[in-house]
Structure formats: structure tokens, C-alpha cells
Amino acid sequence: SVTVHSTLMMLSVALLLLLPASVTVQPGHTLTISCTVSYSVSSCRTHWIRQPAGKGLEWIGGHHAGHSMHIKETLKNKFSVNLDTSSNTVTLSGQNMRPGDTAVYYCHQVHRLWRK
């Protein structure tokens, strides 16, 4: 089985709802987890990151200010990210999940870095 724990990684932004907090899916099945936030997902970058036990963080993908979606090249056939601007919800969908996909999955607001 594939066990996924989802959580939030943000600074100074309130999480309203993250569902489910923990889910187990059977190998080959689909994963769907959603993150509802207090800011406008159409004006901020929101991404998903995962961390398998004992390993480093891996960026999965997300939306840049509600426009173009970017998914890590090696994960394009597995994951998709969708926005619902009416409810400020960002949903991660994973297909054909495998035991190797077991991890903590983070919903993350990406803060823009400015350079002069």
C-alpha cells in the first residue's frame, strides 16, 4: 500500500483545510489531496512538495500565480495540480501510485524572491 501524509509548509499564511490529513491508497490507484488556503490562489504561487521518510524534499509541481502549471519533468506522467479559484483550493492528483510514492506531501506557498 501507499501511505501519504499531507501537511502545510507556509510562512504567515493560514491554512483553512487540508484533506485528507493521512490517506492510504492501493498500488496502482489514484491519490487526490486538497489544500484550501486563506489567500487567493489566483495571485500567489502554490506548489506541492514531498518528502519520503529519511530522504530530502522533492518538488512535485504547482501553479505560478494561478496561470501556468509546472510539473517536475520526471513526474509529469504521475502528477497533476489543479486550482479552484472560487474556493482557493489547490488539488494534487497522482495516478498509478506505488509504494515508492509513500511520503509526507506538503502544500507550499512559494514566496517570490526579488533581485535588483
GROMACS .gro file of N, CA and C in nm:
model
  348
    1SER      N    1   0.083  -0.119   0.000
    1SER     CA    2   0.000   0.000   0.000
    1SER      C    3   0.087   0.125   0.000
    2VAL      N    4   0.027   0.236  -0.035
    2VAL     CA    5   0.096   0.365  -0.041
    2VAL      C    6   0.032   0.455   0.064
    3THR      N    7   0.111   0.501   0.160
    3THR     CA    8   0.058   0.588   0.264
    3THR      C    9   0.109   0.730   0.243
    4VAL      N   10   0.017   0.823   0.245
    4VAL     CA   11   0.050   0.963   0.222
    4VAL      C   12   0.003   1.045   0.341
    5HIS      N   13   0.095   1.124   0.397
    5HIS     CA   14   0.060   1.220   0.500
    5HIS      C   15   0.076   1.358   0.436
    6SER      N   16  -0.024   1.442   0.449
    6SER     CA   17  -0.016   1.575   0.389
    6SER      C   18  -0.013   1.680   0.498
    7THR      N   19   0.061   1.786   0.472
    7THR     CA   20   0.073   1.893   0.570
    7THR      C   21   0.102   2.023   0.497
    8LEU      N   22   0.124   2.128   0.573
    8LEU     CA   23   0.141   2.261   0.518
    8LEU      C   24   0.281   2.312   0.545
    9MET      N   25   0.340   2.380   0.447
    9MET     CA   26   0.468   2.445   0.467
    9MET      C   27   0.455   2.587   0.415
   10MET      N   28   0.421   2.678   0.504
   10MET     CA   29   0.400   2.817   0.465
   10MET      C   30   0.446   2.910   0.575
   11LEU      N   31   0.469   3.033   0.538
   11LEU     CA   32   0.505   3.136   0.634
   11LEU      C   33   0.396   3.242   0.635
   12SER      N   34   0.342   3.270   0.751
   12SER     CA   35   0.247   3.380   0.771
   12SER      C   36   0.122   3.369   0.685
   13VAL      N   37   0.083   3.248   0.654
   13VAL     CA   38  -0.039   3.227   0.576
   13VAL      C   39  -0.120   3.119   0.644
   14ALA      N   40  -0.249   3.144   0.663
   14ALA     CA   41  -0.333   3.048   0.735
   14ALA      C   42  -0.383   2.939   0.643
   15LEU      N   43  -0.370   2.818   0.689
   15LEU     CA   44  -0.429   2.703   0.621
   15LEU      C   45  -0.571   2.688   0.672
   16LEU      N   46  -0.665   2.677   0.583
   16LEU     CA   47  -0.803   2.659   0.623
   16LEU      C   48  -0.841   2.512   0.630
   17LEU      N   49  -0.795   2.433   0.534
   17LEU     CA   50  -0.835   2.294   0.529
   17LEU      C   51  -0.737   2.215   0.445
   18LEU      N   52  -0.701   2.098   0.493
   18LEU     CA   53  -0.613   2.009   0.418
   18LEU      C   54  -0.671   1.870   0.430
   19LEU      N   55  -0.718   1.817   0.319
   19LEU     CA   56  -0.786   1.688   0.321
   19LEU      C   57  -0.730   1.592   0.218
   20PRO      N   58  -0.715   1.467   0.254
   20PRO     CA   59  -0.718   1.417   0.391
   20PRO      C   60  -0.583   1.439   0.458
   21ALA      N   61  -0.579   1.436   0.590
   21ALA     CA   62  -0.452   1.453   0.661
   21ALA      C   63  -0.363   1.332   0.641
   22SER      N   64  -0.423   1.216   0.626
   22SER     CA   65  -0.349   1.093   0.600
   22SER      C   66  -0.437   1.002   0.517
   23VAL      N   67  -0.378   0.939   0.419
   23VAL     CA   68  -0.455   0.850   0.332
   23VAL      C   69  -0.367   0.735   0.287
   24THR      N   70  -0.427   0.619   0.275
   24THR     CA   71  -0.359   0.503   0.221
   24THR      C   72  -0.432   0.460   0.095
   25VAL      N   73  -0.357   0.448  -0.014
   25VAL     CA   74  -0.417   0.402  -0.139
   25VAL      C   75  -0.348   0.273  -0.182
   26GLN      N   76  -0.419   0.193  -0.254
   26GLN     CA   77  -0.363   0.067  -0.303
   26GLN      C   78  -0.273   0.094  -0.423
   27PRO      N   79  -0.167   0.015  -0.439
   27PRO     CA   80  -0.079   0.032  -0.555
   27PRO      C   81  -0.158   0.030  -0.685
   28GLY      N   82  -0.123   0.124  -0.772
   28GLY     CA   83  -0.191   0.135  -0.900
   28GLY      C   84  -0.312   0.226  -0.897
   29HIS      N   85  -0.354   0.266  -0.778
   29HIS     CA   86  -0.472   0.351  -0.766
   29HIS      C   87  -0.434   0.499  -0.769
   30THR      N   88  -0.537   0.583  -0.760
   30THR     CA   89  -0.520   0.728  -0.771
   30THR      C   90  -0.520   0.795  -0.634
   31LEU      N   91  -0.435   0.896  -0.619
   31LEU     CA   92  -0.428   0.978  -0.499
   31LEU      C   93  -0.488   1.115  -0.529
   32THR      N   94  -0.571   1.165  -0.439
   32THR     CA   95  -0.620   1.302  -0.450
   32THR      C   96  -0.615   1.367  -0.313
   33ILE      N   97  -0.537   1.474  -0.300
   33ILE     CA   98  -0.532   1.551  -0.177
   33ILE      C   99  -0.549   1.698  -0.210
   34SER      N  100  -0.620   1.769  -0.123
   34SER     CA  101  -0.652   1.909  -0.149
   34SER      C  102  -0.608   1.998  -0.034
   35CYS      N  103  -0.569   2.119  -0.070
   35CYS     CA  104  -0.522   2.219   0.025
   35CYS      C  105  -0.604   2.346   0.003
   36THR      N  106  -0.684   2.384   0.101
   36THR     CA  107  -0.762   2.507   0.093
   36THR      C  108  -0.697   2.612   0.182
   37VAL      N  109  -0.671   2.728   0.126
   37VAL     CA  110  -0.592   2.830   0.195
   37VAL      C  111  -0.669   2.961   0.206
   38SER      N  112  -0.614   3.053   0.285
   38SER     CA  113  -0.682   3.180   0.309
   38SER      C  114  -0.643   3.289   0.210
   39TYR      N  115  -0.546   3.264   0.127
   39TYR     CA  116  -0.505   3.365   0.029
   39TYR      C  117  -0.564   3.329  -0.108
   40SER      N  118  -0.551   3.421  -0.201
   40SER     CA  119  -0.603   3.398  -0.336
   40SER      C  120  -0.505   3.313  -0.416
   41VAL      N  121  -0.547   3.195  -0.454
   41VAL     CA  122  -0.457   3.108  -0.531
   41VAL      C  123  -0.436   3.160  -0.673
   42SER      N  124  -0.519   3.254  -0.713
   42SER     CA  125  -0.502   3.311  -0.847
   42SER      C  126  -0.395   3.420  -0.849
   43SER      N  127  -0.349   3.463  -0.732
   43SER     CA  128  -0.248   3.569  -0.728
   43SER      C  129  -0.120   3.528  -0.657
   44CYS      N  130  -0.115   3.406  -0.606
   44CYS     CA  131   0.006   3.356  -0.539
   44CYS      C  132   0.047   3.222  -0.597
   45ARG      N  133   0.173   3.192  -0.586
   45ARG     CA  134   0.223   3.063  -0.633
   45ARG      C  135   0.202   2.958  -0.525
   46THR      N  136   0.141   2.848  -0.562
   46THR     CA  137   0.119   2.739  -0.468
   46THR      C  138   0.167   2.610  -0.531
   47HIS      N  139   0.252   2.540  -0.459
   47HIS     CA  140   0.314   2.419  -0.513
   47HIS      C  141   0.300   2.303  -0.414
   48TRP      N  142   0.328   2.184  -0.463
   48TRP     CA  143   0.332   2.064  -0.380
   48TRP      C  144   0.474   2.010  -0.378
   49ILE      N  145   0.515   1.967  -0.260
   49ILE     CA  146   0.648   1.910  -0.237
   49ILE      C  147   0.626   1.783  -0.156
   50ARG      N  148   0.713   1.684  -0.174
   50ARG     CA  149   0.701   1.564  -0.092
   50ARG      C  150   0.834   1.526  -0.032
   51GLN      N  151   0.827   1.449   0.077
   51GLN     CA  152   0.948   1.405   0.146
   51GLN      C  153   0.928   1.262   0.195
   52PRO      N  154   0.989   1.165   0.126
   52PRO     CA  155   0.985   1.027   0.175
   52PRO      C  156   1.063   1.017   0.306
   53ALA      N  157   1.028   0.921   0.388
   53ALA     CA  158   1.097   0.903   0.517
   53ALA      C  159   1.246   0.887   0.496
   54GLY      N  160   1.323   0.968   0.571
   54GLY     CA  161   1.468   0.958   0.566
   54GLY      C  162   1.532   1.018   0.443
   55LYS      N  163   1.455   1.085   0.359
   55LYS     CA  164   1.509   1.144   0.237
   55LYS      C  165   1.481   1.293   0.232
   56GLY      N  166   1.535   1.357   0.132
   56GLY     CA  167   1.519   1.501   0.118
   56GLY      C  168   1.388   1.539   0.053
   57LEU      N  169   1.364   1.669   0.046
   57LEU     CA  170   1.244   1.722  -0.017
   57LEU      C  171   1.252   1.708  -0.169
   58GLU      N  172   1.138   1.679  -0.230
   58GLU     CA  173   1.129   1.671  -0.376
   58GLU      C  174   1.014   1.759  -0.423
   59TRP      N  175   1.044   1.854  -0.508
   59TRP     CA  176   0.940   1.938  -0.566
   59TRP      C  177   0.860   1.857  -0.666
   60ILE      N  178   0.728   1.864  -0.655
   60ILE     CA  179   0.640   1.794  -0.749
   60ILE      C  180   0.594   1.889  -0.858
   61GLY      N  181   0.536   2.002  -0.816
   61GLY     CA  182   0.489   2.098  -0.914
   61GLY      C  183   0.381   2.186  -0.855
   62GLY      N  184   0.332   2.278  -0.938
   62GLY     CA  185   0.228   2.367  -0.892
   62GLY      C  186   0.198   2.474  -0.994
   63HIS      N  187   0.124   2.574  -0.949
   63HIS     CA  188   0.082   2.683  -1.036
   63HIS      C  189   0.157   2.810  -1.002
   64HIS      N  190   0.190   2.885  -1.104
   64HIS     CA  191   0.253   3.015  -1.085
   64HIS      C  192   0.146   3.122  -1.094
   65ALA      N  193   0.105   3.171  -0.977
   65ALA     CA  194   0.006   3.278  -0.967
   65ALA      C  195  -0.121   3.245  -1.044
   66GLY      N  196  -0.161   3.120  -1.038
   66GLY     CA  197  -0.288   3.080  -1.097
   66GLY      C  198  -0.287   3.063  -1.248
   67HIS      N  199  -0.172   3.073  -1.309
   67HIS     CA  200  -0.166   3.065  -1.454
   67HIS      C  201  -0.108   2.930  -1.498
   68SER      N  202   0.014   2.931  -1.546
   68SER     CA  203   0.071   2.809  -1.600
   68SER      C  204   0.104   2.708  -1.491
   69MET      N  205   0.081   2.581  -1.522
   69MET     CA  206   0.113   2.474  -1.430
   69MET      C  207   0.250   2.417  -1.467
   70HIS      N  208   0.329   2.392  -1.366
   70HIS     CA  209   0.461   2.334  -1.387
   70HIS      C  210   0.472   2.207  -1.304
   71ILE      N  211   0.511   2.099  -1.368
   71ILE     CA  212   0.532   1.971  -1.300
   71ILE      C  213   0.674   1.926  -1.329
   72LYS      N  214   0.740   1.871  -1.227
   72LYS     CA  215   0.874   1.818  -1.246
   72LYS      C  216   0.874   1.720  -1.362
   73GLU      N  217   0.972   1.733  -1.450
   73GLU     CA  218   0.976   1.655  -1.574
   73GLU      C  219   0.959   1.505  -1.550
   74THR      N  220   1.027   1.453  -1.450
   74THR     CA  221   1.023   1.309  -1.425
   74THR      C  222   0.891   1.264  -1.361
   75LEU      N  223   0.806   1.358  -1.322
   75LEU     CA  224   0.680   1.324  -1.257
   75LEU      C  225   0.558   1.362  -1.340
   76LYS      N  226   0.580   1.409  -1.463
   76LYS     CA  227   0.470   1.458  -1.545
   76LYS      C  228   0.367   1.351  -1.577
   77ASN      N  229   0.409   1.226  -1.584
   77ASN     CA  230   0.315   1.119  -1.614
   77ASN      C  231   0.243   1.068  -1.491
   78LYS      N  232   0.280   1.118  -1.374
   78LYS     CA  233   0.221   1.070  -1.249
   78LYS      C  234   0.130   1.174  -1.183
   79PHE      N  235   0.173   1.300  -1.178
   79PHE     CA  236   0.101   1.400  -1.101
   79PHE      C  237   0.044   1.513  -1.186
   80SER      N  238  -0.065   1.569  -1.137
   80SER     CA  239  -0.119   1.693  -1.192
   80SER      C  240  -0.167   1.779  -1.075
   81VAL      N  241  -0.169   1.910  -1.097
   81VAL     CA  242  -0.212   2.005  -0.994
   81VAL      C  243  -0.321   2.092  -1.053
   82ASN      N  244  -0.430   2.106  -0.980
   82ASN     CA  245  -0.541   2.187  -1.028
   82ASN      C  246  -0.581   2.291  -0.924
   83LEU      N  247  -0.626   2.406  -0.975
   83LEU     CA  248  -0.671   2.515  -0.890
   83LEU      C  249  -0.822   2.530  -0.898
   84ASP      N  250  -0.883   2.561  -0.785
   84ASP     CA  251  -1.022   2.606  -0.781
   84ASP      C  252  -1.019   2.745  -0.719
   85THR      N  253  -1.025   2.846  -0.804
   85THR     CA  254  -1.011   2.983  -0.755
   85THR      C  255  -1.131   3.028  -0.674
   86SER      N  256  -1.246   2.965  -0.693
   86SER     CA  257  -1.365   3.005  -0.617
   86SER      C  258  -1.355   2.965  -0.471
   87SER      N  259  -1.281   2.858  -0.443
   87SER     CA  260  -1.266   2.812  -0.304
   87SER      C  261  -1.122   2.822  -0.255
   88ASN      N  262  -1.032   2.875  -0.341
   88ASN     CA  263  -0.889   2.884  -0.307
   88ASN      C  264  -0.833   2.749  -0.263
   89THR      N  265  -0.861   2.651  -0.346
   89THR     CA  266  -0.817   2.514  -0.320
   89THR      C  267  -0.721   2.468  -0.428
   90VAL      N  268  -0.612   2.407  -0.384
   90VAL     CA  269  -0.513   2.350  -0.475
   90VAL      C  270  -0.515   2.199  -0.455
   91THR      N  271  -0.539   2.126  -0.561
   91THR     CA  272  -0.553   1.981  -0.552
   91THR      C  273  -0.442   1.910  -0.626
   92LEU      N  274  -0.381   1.815  -0.558
   92LEU     CA  275  -0.278   1.730  -0.618
   92LEU      C  276  -0.341   1.595  -0.650
   93SER      N  277  -0.327   1.553  -0.774
   93SER     CA  278  -0.376   1.421  -0.815
   93SER      C  279  -0.258   1.338  -0.863
   94GLY      N  280  -0.251   1.216  -0.813
   94GLY     CA  281  -0.145   1.124  -0.855
   94GLY      C  282  -0.205   0.996  -0.907
   95GLN      N  283  -0.154   0.949  -1.018
   95GLN     CA  284  -0.207   0.825  -1.074
   95GLN      C  285  -0.104   0.714  -1.065
   96ASN      N  286  -0.154   0.590  -1.068
   96ASN     CA  287  -0.067   0.472  -1.063
   96ASN      C  288   0.032   0.482  -0.947
   97MET      N  289  -0.021   0.511  -0.829
   97MET     CA  290   0.064   0.528  -0.711
   97MET      C  291   0.133   0.397  -0.674
   98ARG      N  292   0.256   0.410  -0.627
   98ARG     CA  293   0.338   0.295  -0.592
   98ARG      C  294   0.391   0.311  -0.450
   99PRO      N  295   0.436   0.201  -0.386
   99PRO     CA  296   0.493   0.213  -0.251
   99PRO      C  297   0.605   0.316  -0.243
  100GLY      N  298   0.679   0.333  -0.351
  100GLY     CA  299   0.786   0.433  -0.354
  100GLY      C  300   0.736   0.576  -0.348
  101ASP      N  301   0.606   0.595  -0.364
  101ASP     CA  302   0.547   0.729  -0.355
  101ASP      C  303   0.504   0.763  -0.213
  102THR      N  304   0.523   0.669  -0.120
  102THR     CA  305   0.491   0.695   0.020
  102THR      C  306   0.577   0.810   0.072
  103ALA      N  307   0.513   0.912   0.128
  103ALA     CA  308   0.587   1.032   0.171
  103ALA      C  309   0.493   1.125   0.246
  104VAL      N  310   0.552   1.227   0.306
  104VAL     CA  311   0.475   1.342   0.353
  104VAL      C  312   0.466   1.438   0.236
  105TYR      N  313   0.346   1.480   0.203
  105TYR     CA  314   0.323   1.572   0.092
  105TYR      C  315   0.289   1.709   0.149
  106TYR      N  316   0.363   1.810   0.105
  106TYR     CA  317   0.347   1.945   0.158
  106TYR      C  318   0.279   2.037   0.056
  107CYS      N  319   0.181   2.110   0.103
  107CYS     CA  320   0.123   2.220   0.027
  107CYS      C  321   0.204   2.344   0.065
  108HIS      N  322   0.254   2.417  -0.034
  108HIS     CA  323   0.354   2.520  -0.007
  108HIS      C  324   0.325   2.647  -0.086
  109GLN      N  325   0.322   2.759  -0.015
  109GLN     CA  326   0.315   2.887  -0.084
  109GLN      C  327   0.457   2.930  -0.116
  110VAL      N  328   0.482   2.956  -0.243
  110VAL     CA  329   0.615   2.996  -0.286
  110VAL      C  330   0.624   3.147  -0.281
  111HIS      N  331   0.719   3.197  -0.203
  111HIS     CA  332   0.739   3.341  -0.192
  111HIS      C  333   0.837   3.386  -0.300
  112ARG      N  334   0.798   3.490  -0.368
  112ARG     CA  335   0.882   3.540  -0.477
  112ARG      C  336   1.005   3.609  -0.421
  113LEU      N  337   1.117   3.580  -0.483
  113LEU     CA  338   1.243   3.645  -0.444
  113LEU      C  339   1.274   3.753  -0.548
  114TRP      N  340   1.297   3.873  -0.500
  114TRP     CA  341   1.325   3.984  -0.591
  114TRP      C  342   1.474   4.012  -0.597
  115ARG      N  343   1.522   4.039  -0.717
  115ARG     CA  344   1.661   4.077  -0.735
  115ARG      C  345   1.668   4.208  -0.812
  116LYS      N  346   1.764   4.291  -0.771
  116LYS     CA  347   1.783   4.418  -0.842
  116LYS      C  348   1.888   4.399  -0.950
   0.00000   0.00000   0.00000
